[in-house]
Amino acid sequence: MTYIFDVFTGARRGTTLTGSVQYRDPDNYGFSQGPVFGLQLIMDAWKEGGDFGAGPVSAATEAEFNELFELYLGPTVRVDEEGYLLEEGSTQVRIPRVKAKEFYQGQLDPHGGRGFSDGTHYICLAPRWGDFARRAEEIIVSWEIREDDSTDLDEDEGTSADFTLEVSDPRYLDHFTKNTYFQTAFTGHLPS
């Protein structure tokens, strides 16, 4: 994976998180002004885990973050080598036997996402970016990002911006217990 940003945050203050993002590559996408980028940063910090300073979240918040990742990336469905659906938590083919492409007709990832993980094959269903954007607007109630126009930046350091976000519920920031650093490939842009 190619990381696009280095992200630095302070510890949360209630429902507010502040930090900065710095481009790792000067050929960039621009700093996204919408709430999607804020939600992606919160999710990616949770996904990266505690090695960089993030703390745990509740089981309910973890389930919601997993659901948000499925909306953004598309859920995966476990199948055998021939594409038949597997029983939940098993490597046995579901009875009655049905191929995933028939069962999920019209819902498959148009880019043909498939792979192998944890000993089983899987296929990807289509992402639901519109639903993800709506959820971002519900969770991120305020998002501001301001590009640093300082001429003191070293050209090799790239461009940076400071951000402040506010969430609708403090539990979305539970994992920001102290200053954190992580890298992300998220840009705040949703495919069309």
JSON list of C-alpha atoms in Angstrom, two decimals:
[
{"chain": "A", "resi": 1, "resn": "MET", "atom": "CA", "xyz": [0.00, 0.00, 0.00]},
{"chain": "A", "resi": 2, "resn": "THR", "atom": "CA", "xyz": [1.24, 3.48, -0.82]},
{"chain": "A", "resi": 3, "resn": "TYR", "atom": "CA", "xyz": [0.63, 5.90, 2.01]},
{"chain": "A", "resi": 4, "resn": "ILE", "atom": "CA", "xyz": [-0.31, 9.41, 0.95]},
{"chain": "A", "resi": 5, "resn": "PHE", "atom": "CA", "xyz": [-0.39, 11.25, 4.28]},
{"chain": "A", "resi": 6, "resn": "ASP", "atom": "CA", "xyz": [1.41, 11.29, 7.59]},
{"chain": "A", "resi": 7, "resn": "VAL", "atom": "CA", "xyz": [-1.15, 12.16, 10.26]},
{"chain": "A", "resi": 8, "resn": "PHE", "atom": "CA", "xyz": [-0.37, 13.70, 13.64]},
{"chain": "A", "resi": 9, "resn": "THR", "atom": "CA", "xyz": [-3.10, 14.32, 16.24]},
{"chain": "A", "resi": 10, "resn": "GLY", "atom": "CA", "xyz": [-3.40, 15.55, 19.76]},
{"chain": "A", "resi": 11, "resn": "ALA", "atom": "CA", "xyz": [-5.47, 13.71, 22.33]},
{"chain": "A", "resi": 12, "resn": "ARG", "atom": "CA", "xyz": [-9.22, 14.16, 21.98]},
{"chain": "A", "resi": 13, "resn": "ARG", "atom": "CA", "xyz": [-10.99, 16.90, 23.92]},
{"chain": "A", "resi": 14, "resn": "GLY", "atom": "CA", "xyz": [-14.58, 15.79, 24.37]},
{"chain": "A", "resi": 15, "resn": "THR", "atom": "CA", "xyz": [-16.00, 15.60, 20.87]},
{"chain": "A", "resi": 16, "resn": "THR", "atom": "CA", "xyz": [-13.12, 17.51, 19.25]},
{"chain": "A", "resi": 17, "resn": "LEU", "atom": "CA", "xyz": [-9.90, 16.29, 17.65]},
{"chain": "A", "resi": 18, "resn": "THR", "atom": "CA", "xyz": [-7.15, 18.47, 16.21]},
{"chain": "A", "resi": 19, "resn": "GLY", "atom": "CA", "xyz": [-4.14, 17.50, 14.18]},
{"chain": "A", "resi": 20, "resn": "SER", "atom": "CA", "xyz": [-2.22, 17.90, 10.97]},
{"chain": "A", "resi": 21, "resn": "VAL", "atom": "CA", "xyz": [-1.76, 15.95, 7.78]},
{"chain": "A", "resi": 22, "resn": "GLN", "atom": "CA", "xyz": [1.34, 16.10, 5.64]},
{"chain": "A", "resi": 23, "resn": "TYR", "atom": "CA", "xyz": [1.67, 14.85, 2.08]},
{"chain": "A", "resi": 24, "resn": "ARG", "atom": "CA", "xyz": [4.31, 12.21, 1.57]},
{"chain": "A", "resi": 25, "resn": "ASP", "atom": "CA", "xyz": [4.38, 13.02, -2.16]},
{"chain": "A", "resi": 26, "resn": "PRO", "atom": "CA", "xyz": [4.02, 16.51, -3.62]},
{"chain": "A", "resi": 27, "resn": "ASP", "atom": "CA", "xyz": [1.96, 15.19, -6.59]},
{"chain": "A", "resi": 28, "resn": "ASN", "atom": "CA", "xyz": [-1.25, 15.11, -4.63]},
{"chain": "A", "resi": 29, "resn": "TYR", "atom": "CA", "xyz": [-5.01, 15.15, -4.60]},
{"chain": "A", "resi": 30, "resn": "GLY", "atom": "CA", "xyz": [-5.44, 18.38, -2.62]},
{"chain": "A", "resi": 31, "resn": "PHE", "atom": "CA", "xyz": [-6.84, 18.55, 0.88]},
{"chain": "A", "resi": 32, "resn": "SER", "atom": "CA", "xyz": [-10.44, 17.37, 0.94]},
{"chain": "A", "resi": 33, "resn": "GLN", "atom": "CA", "xyz": [-12.79, 19.91, 2.46]},
{"chain": "A", "resi": 34, "resn": "GLY", "atom": "CA", "xyz": [-15.63, 17.47, 3.18]},
{"chain": "A", "resi": 35, "resn": "PRO", "atom": "CA", "xyz": [-16.42, 15.42, 6.29]},
{"chain": "A", "resi": 36, "resn": "VAL", "atom": "CA", "xyz": [-15.52, 12.15, 4.51]},
{"chain": "A", "resi": 37, "resn": "PHE", "atom": "CA", "xyz": [-11.81, 12.81, 5.08]},
{"chain": "A", "resi": 38, "resn": "GLY", "atom": "CA", "xyz": [-12.35, 13.36, 8.80]},
{"chain": "A", "resi": 39, "resn": "LEU", "atom": "CA", "xyz": [-14.24, 10.09, 9.14]},
{"chain": "A", "resi": 40, "resn": "GLN", "atom": "CA", "xyz": [-11.63, 8.22, 7.10]},
{"chain": "A", "resi": 41, "resn": "LEU", "atom": "CA", "xyz": [-8.88, 9.49, 9.41]},
{"chain": "A", "resi": 42, "resn": "ILE", "atom": "CA", "xyz": [-10.80, 8.37, 12.52]},
{"chain": "A", "resi": 43, "resn": "MET", "atom": "CA", "xyz": [-11.44, 4.93, 11.00]},
{"chain": "A", "resi": 44, "resn": "ASP", "atom": "CA", "xyz": [-7.88, 4.45, 9.79]},
{"chain": "A", "resi": 45, "resn": "ALA", "atom": "CA", "xyz": [-6.44, 5.40, 13.19]},
{"chain": "A", "resi": 46, "resn": "TRP", "atom": "CA", "xyz": [-8.67, 2.74, 14.76]},
{"chain": "A", "resi": 47, "resn": "LYS", "atom": "CA", "xyz": [-7.69, 0.16, 12.12]},
{"chain": "A", "resi": 48, "resn": "GLU", "atom": "CA", "xyz": [-3.97, 0.83, 12.59]},
{"chain": "A", "resi": 49, "resn": "GLY", "atom": "CA", "xyz": [-4.30, -0.04, 16.27]},
{"chain": "A", "resi": 50, "resn": "GLY", "atom": "CA", "xyz": [-2.48, 0.84, 19.43]},
{"chain": "A", "resi": 51, "resn": "ASP", "atom": "CA", "xyz": [1.15, 0.80, 18.28]},
{"chain": "A", "resi": 52, "resn": "PHE", "atom": "CA", "xyz": [1.07, 4.53, 17.59]},
{"chain": "A", "resi": 53, "resn": "GLY", "atom": "CA", "xyz": [-0.92, 5.73, 20.60]},
{"chain": "A", "resi": 54, "resn": "ALA", "atom": "CA", "xyz": [-4.50, 4.75, 19.88]},
{"chain": "A", "resi": 55, "resn": "GLY", "atom": "CA", "xyz": [-6.53, 3.20, 22.66]},
{"chain": "A", "resi": 56, "resn": "PRO", "atom": "CA", "xyz": [-9.41, 0.69, 22.54]},
{"chain": "A", "resi": 57, "resn": "VAL", "atom": "CA", "xyz": [-13.02, 1.40, 21.59]},
{"chain": "A", "resi": 58, "resn": "SER", "atom": "CA", "xyz": [-16.25, -0.20, 22.78]},
{"chain": "A", "resi": 59, "resn": "ALA", "atom": "CA", "xyz": [-17.62, -3.30, 21.06]},
{"chain": "A", "resi": 60, "resn": "ALA", "atom": "CA", "xyz": [-20.47, -1.22, 19.61]},
{"chain": "A", "resi": 61, "resn": "THR", "atom": "CA", "xyz": [-18.06, 1.34, 18.16]},
{"chain": "A", "resi": 62, "resn": "GLU", "atom": "CA", "xyz": [-15.84, -1.42, 16.77]},
{"chain": "A", "resi": 63, "resn": "ALA", "atom": "CA", "xyz": [-18.88, -2.96, 15.05]},
{"chain": "A", "resi": 64, "resn": "GLU", "atom": "CA", "xyz": [-19.80, 0.42, 13.61]},
{"chain": "A", "resi": 65, "resn": "PHE", "atom": "CA", "xyz": [-16.27, 1.03, 12.31]},
{"chain": "A", "resi": 66, "resn": "ASN", "atom": "CA", "xyz": [-16.32, -2.41, 10.65]},
{"chain": "A", "resi": 67, "resn": "GLU", "atom": "CA", "xyz": [-19.66, -1.53, 9.05]},
{"chain": "A", "resi": 68, "resn": "LEU", "atom": "CA", "xyz": [-18.25, 1.78, 7.81]},
{"chain": "A", "resi": 69, "resn": "PHE", "atom": "CA", "xyz": [-15.26, 0.00, 6.24]},
{"chain": "A", "resi": 70, "resn": "GLU", "atom": "CA", "xyz": [-17.71, -2.35, 4.48]},
{"chain": "A", "resi": 71, "resn": "LEU", "atom": "CA", "xyz": [-19.66, 0.62, 3.11]},
{"chain": "A", "resi": 72, "resn": "TYR", "atom": "CA", "xyz": [-16.45, 2.20, 1.82]},
{"chain": "A", "resi": 73, "resn": "LEU", "atom": "CA", "xyz": [-14.56, -0.88, 0.58]},
{"chain": "A", "resi": 74, "resn": "GLY", "atom": "CA", "xyz": [-17.46, -3.27, -0.03]},
{"chain": "A", "resi": 75, "resn": "PRO", "atom": "CA", "xyz": [-18.15, -6.33, 2.12]},
{"chain": "A", "resi": 76, "resn": "THR", "atom": "CA", "xyz": [-16.45, -9.64, 1.41]},
{"chain": "A", "resi": 77, "resn": "VAL", "atom": "CA", "xyz": [-18.25, -12.94, 1.00]},
{"chain": "A", "resi": 78, "resn": "ARG", "atom": "CA", "xyz": [-16.48, -16.23, 1.67]},
{"chain": "A", "resi": 79, "resn": "VAL", "atom": "CA", "xyz": [-16.62, -18.81, -1.15]},
{"chain": "A", "resi": 80, "resn": "ASP", "atom": "CA", "xyz": [-14.96, -22.06, -2.16]},
{"chain": "A", "resi": 81, "resn": "GLU", "atom": "CA", "xyz": [-12.58, -22.36, -5.15]},
{"chain": "A", "resi": 82, "resn": "GLU", "atom": "CA", "xyz": [-15.52, -22.67, -7.55]},
{"chain": "A", "resi": 83, "resn": "GLY", "atom": "CA", "xyz": [-17.36, -19.63, -6.17]},
{"chain": "A", "resi": 84, "resn": "TYR", "atom": "CA", "xyz": [-19.99, -21.40, -4.04]},
{"chain": "A", "resi": 85, "resn": "LEU", "atom": "CA", "xyz": [-21.03, -19.66, -0.82]},
{"chain": "A", "resi": 86, "resn": "LEU", "atom": "CA", "xyz": [-19.65, -21.11, 2.42]},
{"chain": "A", "resi": 87, "resn": "GLU", "atom": "CA", "xyz": [-21.47, -21.65, 5.70]},
{"chain": "A", "resi": 88, "resn": "GLU", "atom": "CA", "xyz": [-20.85, -18.88, 8.23]},
{"chain": "A", "resi": 89, "resn": "GLY", "atom": "CA", "xyz": [-17.66, -19.63, 10.18]},
{"chain": "A", "resi": 90, "resn": "SER", "atom": "CA", "xyz": [-16.98, -22.82, 8.22]},
{"chain": "A", "resi": 91, "resn": "THR", "atom": "CA", "xyz": [-15.21, -24.00, 5.10]},
{"chain": "A", "resi": 92, "resn": "GLN", "atom": "CA", "xyz": [-18.22, -26.15, 4.16]},
{"chain": "A", "resi": 93, "resn": "VAL", "atom": "CA", "xyz": [-20.33, -25.13, 1.15]},
{"chain": "A", "resi": 94, "resn": "ARG", "atom": "CA", "xyz": [-23.75, -23.79, 2.11]},
{"chain": "A", "resi": 95, "resn": "ILE", "atom": "CA", "xyz": [-26.70, -26.10, 1.38]},
{"chain": "A", "resi": 96, "resn": "PRO", "atom": "CA", "xyz": [-28.49, -25.58, -0.95]},
{"chain": "A", "resi": 97, "resn": "ARG", "atom": "CA", "xyz": [-25.42, -24.93, -3.06]},
{"chain": "A", "resi": 98, "resn": "VAL", "atom": "CA", "xyz": [-25.49, -21.54, -4.70]},
{"chain": "A", "resi": 99, "resn": "LYS", "atom": "CA", "xyz": [-22.79, -19.55, -6.43]},
{"chain": "A", "resi": 100, "resn": "ALA", "atom": "CA", "xyz": [-22.09, -16.12, -4.99]},
{"chain": "A", "resi": 101, "resn": "LYS", "atom": "CA", "xyz": [-22.41, -14.44, -8.41]},
{"chain": "A", "resi": 102, "resn": "GLU", "atom": "CA", "xyz": [-26.00, -15.77, -8.66]},
{"chain": "A", "resi": 103, "resn": "PHE", "atom": "CA", "xyz": [-26.97, -15.07, -5.03]},
{"chain": "A", "resi": 104, "resn": "TYR", "atom": "CA", "xyz": [-25.51, -11.54, -5.09]},
{"chain": "A", "resi": 105, "resn": "GLN", "atom": "CA", "xyz": [-26.44, -10.74, -8.68]},
{"chain": "A", "resi": 106, "resn": "GLY", "atom": "CA", "xyz": [-26.14, -6.99, -9.25]},
{"chain": "A", "resi": 107, "resn": "GLN", "atom": "CA", "xyz": [-24.22, -6.48, -5.99]},
{"chain": "A", "resi": 108, "resn": "LEU", "atom": "CA", "xyz": [-20.76, -7.73, -7.02]},
{"chain": "A", "resi": 109, "resn": "ASP", "atom": "CA", "xyz": [-17.84, -5.32, -7.14]},
{"chain": "A", "resi": 110, "resn": "PRO", "atom": "CA", "xyz": [-17.69, -4.17, -10.78]},
{"chain": "A", "resi": 111, "resn": "HIS", "atom": "CA", "xyz": [-13.88, -4.34, -10.60]},
{"chain": "A", "resi": 112, "resn": "GLY", "atom": "CA", "xyz": [-14.05, -8.07, -9.82]},
{"chain": "A", "resi": 113, "resn": "GLY", "atom": "CA", "xyz": [-12.51, -7.93, -6.37]},
{"chain": "A", "resi": 114, "resn": "ARG", "atom": "CA", "xyz": [-11.54, -11.38, -5.11]},
{"chain": "A", "resi": 115, "resn": "GLY", "atom": "CA", "xyz": [-8.81, -12.88, -2.98]},
{"chain": "A", "resi": 116, "resn": "PHE", "atom": "CA", "xyz": [-7.69, -15.44, -0.43]},
{"chain": "A", "resi": 117, "resn": "SER", "atom": "CA", "xyz": [-7.45, -14.76, 3.30]},
{"chain": "A", "resi": 118, "resn": "ASP", "atom": "CA", "xyz": [-7.55, -16.78, 6.52]},
{"chain": "A", "resi": 119, "resn": "GLY", "atom": "CA", "xyz": [-7.62, -20.04, 4.57]},
{"chain": "A", "resi": 120, "resn": "THR", "atom": "CA", "xyz": [-10.62, -19.27, 2.36]},
{"chain": "A", "resi": 121, "resn": "HIS", "atom": "CA", "xyz": [-11.41, -17.56, -0.90]},
{"chain": "A", "resi": 122, "resn": "TYR", "atom": "CA", "xyz": [-13.60, -14.49, -0.95]},
{"chain": "A", "resi": 123, "resn": "ILE", "atom": "CA", "xyz": [-15.26, -12.11, -3.39]},
{"chain": "A", "resi": 124, "resn": "CYS", "atom": "CA", "xyz": [-16.03, -8.46, -2.83]},
{"chain": "A", "resi": 125, "resn": "LEU", "atom": "CA", "xyz": [-19.44, -6.90, -3.07]},
{"chain": "A", "resi": 126, "resn": "ALA", "atom": "CA", "xyz": [-19.80, -3.38, -4.42]},
{"chain": "A", "resi": 127, "resn": "PRO", "atom": "CA", "xyz": [-18.97, -0.47, -2.10]},
{"chain": "A", "resi": 128, "resn": "ARG", "atom": "CA", "xyz": [-21.81, 1.87, -1.14]},
{"chain": "A", "resi": 129, "resn": "TRP", "atom": "CA", "xyz": [-20.08, 5.25, -1.28]},
{"chain": "A", "resi": 130, "resn": "GLY", "atom": "CA", "xyz": [-23.31, 7.27, -1.13]},
{"chain": "A", "resi": 131, "resn": "ASP", "atom": "CA", "xyz": [-24.25, 5.56, 2.15]},
{"chain": "A", "resi": 132, "resn": "PHE", "atom": "CA", "xyz": [-20.71, 6.13, 3.44]},
{"chain": "A", "resi": 133, "resn": "ALA", "atom": "CA", "xyz": [-20.92, 9.86, 2.63]},
{"chain": "A", "resi": 134, "resn": "ARG", "atom": "CA", "xyz": [-24.29, 10.13, 4.43]},
{"chain": "A", "resi": 135, "resn": "ARG", "atom": "CA", "xyz": [-22.87, 8.42, 7.51]},
{"chain": "A", "resi": 136, "resn": "ALA", "atom": "CA", "xyz": [-19.85, 10.77, 7.41]},
{"chain": "A", "resi": 137, "resn": "GLU", "atom": "CA", "xyz": [-22.21, 13.74, 7.55]},
{"chain": "A", "resi": 138, "resn": "GLU", "atom": "CA", "xyz": [-24.02, 12.22, 10.56]},
{"chain": "A", "resi": 139, "resn": "ILE", "atom": "CA", "xyz": [-20.81, 11.44, 12.47]},
{"chain": "A", "resi": 140, "resn": "ILE", "atom": "CA", "xyz": [-18.61, 14.45, 11.56]},
{"chain": "A", "resi": 141, "resn": "VAL", "atom": "CA", "xyz": [-20.60, 17.52, 12.60]},
{"chain": "A", "resi": 142, "resn": "SER", "atom": "CA", "xyz": [-17.75, 19.95, 11.89]},
{"chain": "A", "resi": 143, "resn": "TRP", "atom": "CA", "xyz": [-14.63, 19.57, 9.70]},
{"chain": "A", "resi": 144, "resn": "GLU", "atom": "CA", "xyz": [-12.12, 22.30, 8.98]},
{"chain": "A", "resi": 145, "resn": "ILE", "atom": "CA", "xyz": [-8.79, 21.85, 7.22]},
{"chain": "A", "resi": 146, "resn": "ARG", "atom": "CA", "xyz": [-6.41, 24.70, 6.52]},
{"chain": "A", "resi": 147, "resn": "GLU", "atom": "CA", "xyz": [-3.37, 24.33, 4.31]},
{"chain": "A", "resi": 148, "resn": "ASP", "atom": "CA", "xyz": [-0.15, 25.64, 5.83]},
{"chain": "A", "resi": 149, "resn": "ASP", "atom": "CA", "xyz": [0.97, 28.43, 3.56]},
{"chain": "A", "resi": 150, "resn": "SER", "atom": "CA", "xyz": [4.19, 28.92, 5.46]},
{"chain": "A", "resi": 151, "resn": "THR", "atom": "CA", "xyz": [7.26, 29.42, 3.31]},
{"chain": "A", "resi": 152, "resn": "ASP", "atom": "CA", "xyz": [9.36, 27.82, 6.07]},
{"chain": "A", "resi": 153, "resn": "LEU", "atom": "CA", "xyz": [8.50, 24.29, 4.94]},
{"chain": "A", "resi": 154, "resn": "ASP", "atom": "CA", "xyz": [11.34, 22.24, 3.49]},
{"chain": "A", "resi": 155, "resn": "GLU", "atom": "CA", "xyz": [10.45, 21.33, -0.09]},
{"chain": "A", "resi": 156, "resn": "ASP", "atom": "CA", "xyz": [11.18, 17.65, 0.67]},
{"chain": "A", "resi": 157, "resn": "GLU", "atom": "CA", "xyz": [8.67, 17.68, 3.53]},
{"chain": "A", "resi": 158, "resn": "GLY", "atom": "CA", "xyz": [5.76, 18.26, 1.19]},
{"chain": "A", "resi": 159, "resn": "THR", "atom": "CA", "xyz": [2.61, 20.23, 1.91]},
{"chain": "A", "resi": 160, "resn": "SER", "atom": "CA", "xyz": [0.84, 20.14, 5.24]},
{"chain": "A", "resi": 161, "resn": "ALA", "atom": "CA", "xyz": [-2.51, 21.23, 6.65]},
{"chain": "A", "resi": 162, "resn": "ASP", "atom": "CA", "xyz": [-4.00, 21.55, 10.11]},
{"chain": "A", "resi": 163, "resn": "PHE", "atom": "CA", "xyz": [-7.43, 20.13, 10.82]},
{"chain": "A", "resi": 164, "resn": "THR", "atom": "CA", "xyz": [-10.08, 20.32, 13.50]},
{"chain": "A", "resi": 165, "resn": "LEU", "atom": "CA", "xyz": [-13.04, 17.99, 13.56]},
{"chain": "A", "resi": 166, "resn": "GLU", "atom": "CA", "xyz": [-16.00, 17.52, 15.85]},
{"chain": "A", "resi": 167, "resn": "VAL", "atom": "CA", "xyz": [-18.02, 14.33, 16.08]},
{"chain": "A", "resi": 168, "resn": "SER", "atom": "CA", "xyz": [-21.65, 13.77, 17.06]},
{"chain": "A", "resi": 169, "resn": "ASP", "atom": "CA", "xyz": [-20.69, 11.36, 19.87]},
{"chain": "A", "resi": 170, "resn": "PRO", "atom": "CA", "xyz": [-17.39, 11.28, 21.83]},
{"chain": "A", "resi": 171, "resn": "ARG", "atom": "CA", "xyz": [-17.17, 7.47, 21.49]},
{"chain": "A", "resi": 172, "resn": "TYR", "atom": "CA", "xyz": [-15.96, 7.95, 17.89]},
{"chain": "A", "resi": 173, "resn": "LEU", "atom": "CA", "xyz": [-12.78, 9.45, 19.37]},
{"chain": "A", "resi": 174, "resn": "ASP", "atom": "CA", "xyz": [-12.26, 6.99, 22.24]},
{"chain": "A", "resi": 175, "resn": "HIS", "atom": "CA", "xyz": [-9.09, 5.63, 20.63]},
{"chain": "A", "resi": 176, "resn": "PHE", "atom": "CA", "xyz": [-7.39, 9.05, 20.63]},
{"chain": "A", "resi": 177, "resn": "THR", "atom": "CA", "xyz": [-6.24, 8.83, 24.25]},
{"chain": "A", "resi": 178, "resn": "LYS", "atom": "CA", "xyz": [-2.96, 10.68, 23.60]},
{"chain": "A", "resi": 179, "resn": "ASN", "atom": "CA", "xyz": [-0.97, 12.24, 20.78]},
{"chain": "A", "resi": 180, "resn": "THR", "atom": "CA", "xyz": [-0.91, 9.88, 17.81]},
{"chain": "A", "resi": 181, "resn": "TYR", "atom": "CA", "xyz": [0.96, 9.39, 14.57]},
{"chain": "A", "resi": 182, "resn": "PHE", "atom": "CA", "xyz": [-0.07, 7.13, 11.70]},
{"chain": "A", "resi": 183, "resn": "GLN", "atom": "CA", "xyz": [0.04, 6.96, 7.92]},
{"chain": "A", "resi": 184, "resn": "THR", "atom": "CA", "xyz": [-2.96, 6.70, 5.64]},
{"chain": "A", "resi": 185, "resn": "ALA", "atom": "CA", "xyz": [-3.84, 6.11, 2.00]},
{"chain": "A", "resi": 186, "resn": "PHE", "atom": "CA", "xyz": [-7.26, 7.74, 2.45]},
{"chain": "A", "resi": 187, "resn": "THR", "atom": "CA", "xyz": [-7.67, 11.09, 0.68]},
{"chain": "A", "resi": 188, "resn": "GLY", "atom": "CA", "xyz": [-11.22, 12.15, 1.52]},
{"chain": "A", "resi": 189, "resn": "HIS", "atom": "CA", "xyz": [-12.28, 11.63, -2.07]},
{"chain": "A", "resi": 190, "resn": "LEU", "atom": "CA", "xyz": [-14.96, 9.10, -2.99]},
{"chain": "A", "resi": 191, "resn": "PRO", "atom": "CA", "xyz": [-14.95, 7.40, -6.39]},
{"chain": "A", "resi": 192, "resn": "SER", "atom": "CA", "xyz": [-17.83, 8.44, -8.59]}
]
